[in-house]
Amino acid sequence: LPVYHVQVTAGAGLHAARPGQQVRVPFTLTNRGNAPDTVTLLPEIPPGWSQPARARALPTRVALAPRASVPITLVASVPPTGASGTYQ
């Protein structure tokens, strides 16, 4: 029987940016299952933030062979009026 298990591993550490800058958050998708799988990416960014056009061009669906991994980087622009704080 096929086993479906996709793991998301975030890059190490905190990712900081100041108002008006971009923040890059790397992560890795790994198919831990024994069958091919497809993952749909639906990134959520804080209200008022935006994604640069190139970042929006990243695939929204990723096909993974069994035990395959793919690195992905989420890029978001902090608004010039962005408040200090921690966002998840």
mmCIF file of C-alpha atoms in Angstrom:
data_model
loop_
_atom_site.group_PDB
_atom_site.id
_atom_site.type_symbol
_atom_site.label_atom_id
_atom_site.label_comp_id
_atom_site.label_asym_id
_atom_site.label_seq_id
_atom_site.Cartn_x
_atom_site.Cartn_y
_atom_site.Cartn_z
ATOM 1 C CA LEU A 1 0.000 0.000 0.000
ATOM 2 C CA PRO A 2 1.215 3.534 -0.684
ATOM 3 C CA VAL A 3 2.301 5.579 2.310
ATOM 4 C CA TYR A 4 2.011 9.381 2.003
ATOM 5 C CA HIS A 5 4.125 11.468 4.358
ATOM 6 C CA VAL A 6 5.529 14.890 3.430
ATOM 7 C CA GLN A 7 7.804 16.650 5.907
ATOM 8 C CA VAL A 8 8.404 20.414 5.979
ATOM 9 C CA THR A 9 11.695 21.463 7.565
ATOM 10 C CA ALA A 10 12.294 25.151 8.215
ATOM 11 C CA GLY A 11 15.721 26.691 7.799
ATOM 12 C CA ALA A 12 17.647 27.181 11.024
ATOM 13 C CA GLY A 13 17.433 30.371 13.039
ATOM 14 C CA LEU A 14 15.339 33.495 12.919
ATOM 15 C CA HIS A 15 14.954 35.463 9.717
ATOM 16 C CA ALA A 16 15.008 39.199 10.289
ATOM 17 C CA ALA A 17 14.230 42.193 8.102
ATOM 18 C CA ARG A 18 13.569 45.847 8.743
ATOM 19 C CA PRO A 19 10.649 47.856 7.366
ATOM 20 C CA GLY A 20 11.051 48.238 3.599
ATOM 21 C CA GLN A 21 13.336 45.191 3.296
ATOM 22 C CA GLN A 22 12.755 41.661 2.079
ATOM 23 C CA VAL A 23 12.900 38.611 4.299
ATOM 24 C CA ARG A 24 13.852 35.200 2.918
ATOM 25 C CA VAL A 25 12.669 32.083 4.724
ATOM 26 C CA PRO A 26 14.173 28.848 3.419
ATOM 27 C CA PHE A 27 12.555 25.483 3.993
ATOM 28 C CA THR A 28 12.739 21.982 2.558
ATOM 29 C CA LEU A 29 9.918 19.686 1.472
ATOM 30 C CA THR A 30 10.752 15.970 1.800
ATOM 31 C CA ASN A 31 8.617 13.051 0.696
ATOM 32 C CA ARG A 32 9.114 10.480 3.480
ATOM 33 C CA GLY A 33 6.535 8.164 1.924
ATOM 34 C CA ASN A 34 6.974 5.273 -0.478
ATOM 35 C CA ALA A 35 4.835 6.738 -3.274
ATOM 36 C CA PRO A 36 5.057 9.877 -5.424
ATOM 37 C CA ASP A 37 3.202 12.821 -3.911
ATOM 38 C CA THR A 38 2.217 16.343 -4.921
ATOM 39 C CA VAL A 39 2.171 19.239 -2.467
ATOM 40 C CA THR A 40 0.205 22.454 -2.954
ATOM 41 C CA LEU A 41 1.936 25.516 -1.489
ATOM 42 C CA LEU A 42 -0.272 28.239 -0.048
ATOM 43 C CA PRO A 43 2.064 30.699 1.688
ATOM 44 C CA GLU A 44 0.498 33.100 4.168
ATOM 45 C CA ILE A 45 2.231 36.373 4.905
ATOM 46 C CA PRO A 46 1.239 39.031 7.442
ATOM 47 C CA PRO A 47 -1.369 41.617 6.365
ATOM 48 C CA GLY A 48 0.212 44.536 4.495
ATOM 49 C CA TRP A 49 3.268 42.518 3.455
ATOM 50 C CA SER A 50 3.745 41.531 -0.185
ATOM 51 C CA GLN A 51 5.548 38.980 -2.292
ATOM 52 C CA PRO A 52 7.818 40.240 -5.088
ATOM 53 C CA ALA A 53 6.736 39.161 -8.581
ATOM 54 C CA ARG A 54 9.638 36.711 -8.844
ATOM 55 C CA ALA A 55 8.669 35.098 -5.539
ATOM 56 C CA ARG A 56 5.061 34.702 -6.699
ATOM 57 C CA ALA A 57 6.430 32.826 -9.716
ATOM 58 C CA LEU A 58 7.570 29.944 -7.499
ATOM 59 C CA PRO A 59 5.655 26.750 -8.166
ATOM 60 C CA THR A 60 2.413 26.446 -6.254
ATOM 61 C CA ARG A 61 2.432 22.676 -6.768
ATOM 62 C CA VAL A 62 5.492 20.540 -6.188
ATOM 63 C CA ALA A 63 5.714 16.909 -7.291
ATOM 64 C CA LEU A 64 7.999 14.746 -5.151
ATOM 65 C CA ALA A 65 9.263 11.258 -5.880
ATOM 66 C CA PRO A 66 9.559 8.897 -2.894
ATOM 67 C CA ARG A 67 12.342 10.032 -0.515
ATOM 68 C CA ALA A 68 13.020 13.116 -2.672
ATOM 69 C CA SER A 69 13.582 16.609 -1.244
ATOM 70 C CA VAL A 70 13.283 20.066 -2.740
ATOM 71 C CA PRO A 71 14.525 23.335 -1.220
ATOM 72 C CA ILE A 72 12.166 26.313 -1.425
ATOM 73 C CA THR A 73 12.588 29.907 -0.267
ATOM 74 C CA LEU A 74 9.635 32.098 0.651
ATOM 75 C CA VAL A 75 10.369 35.779 -0.031
ATOM 76 C CA ALA A 76 8.240 38.566 1.421
ATOM 77 C CA SER A 77 8.595 42.346 1.484
ATOM 78 C CA VAL A 78 8.086 44.076 4.816
ATOM 79 C CA PRO A 79 6.027 47.261 4.338
ATOM 80 C CA PRO A 80 7.844 50.551 5.055
ATOM 81 C CA THR A 81 5.445 51.050 7.976
ATOM 82 C CA GLY A 82 5.922 47.501 9.271
ATOM 83 C CA ALA A 83 5.825 47.129 13.037
ATOM 84 C CA SER A 84 8.633 45.507 14.972
ATOM 85 C CA GLY A 85 7.854 42.092 16.308
ATOM 86 C CA THR A 86 7.895 38.392 15.664
ATOM 87 C CA TYR A 87 5.759 36.952 12.899
ATOM 88 C CA GLN A 88 5.004 33.297 12.324
#
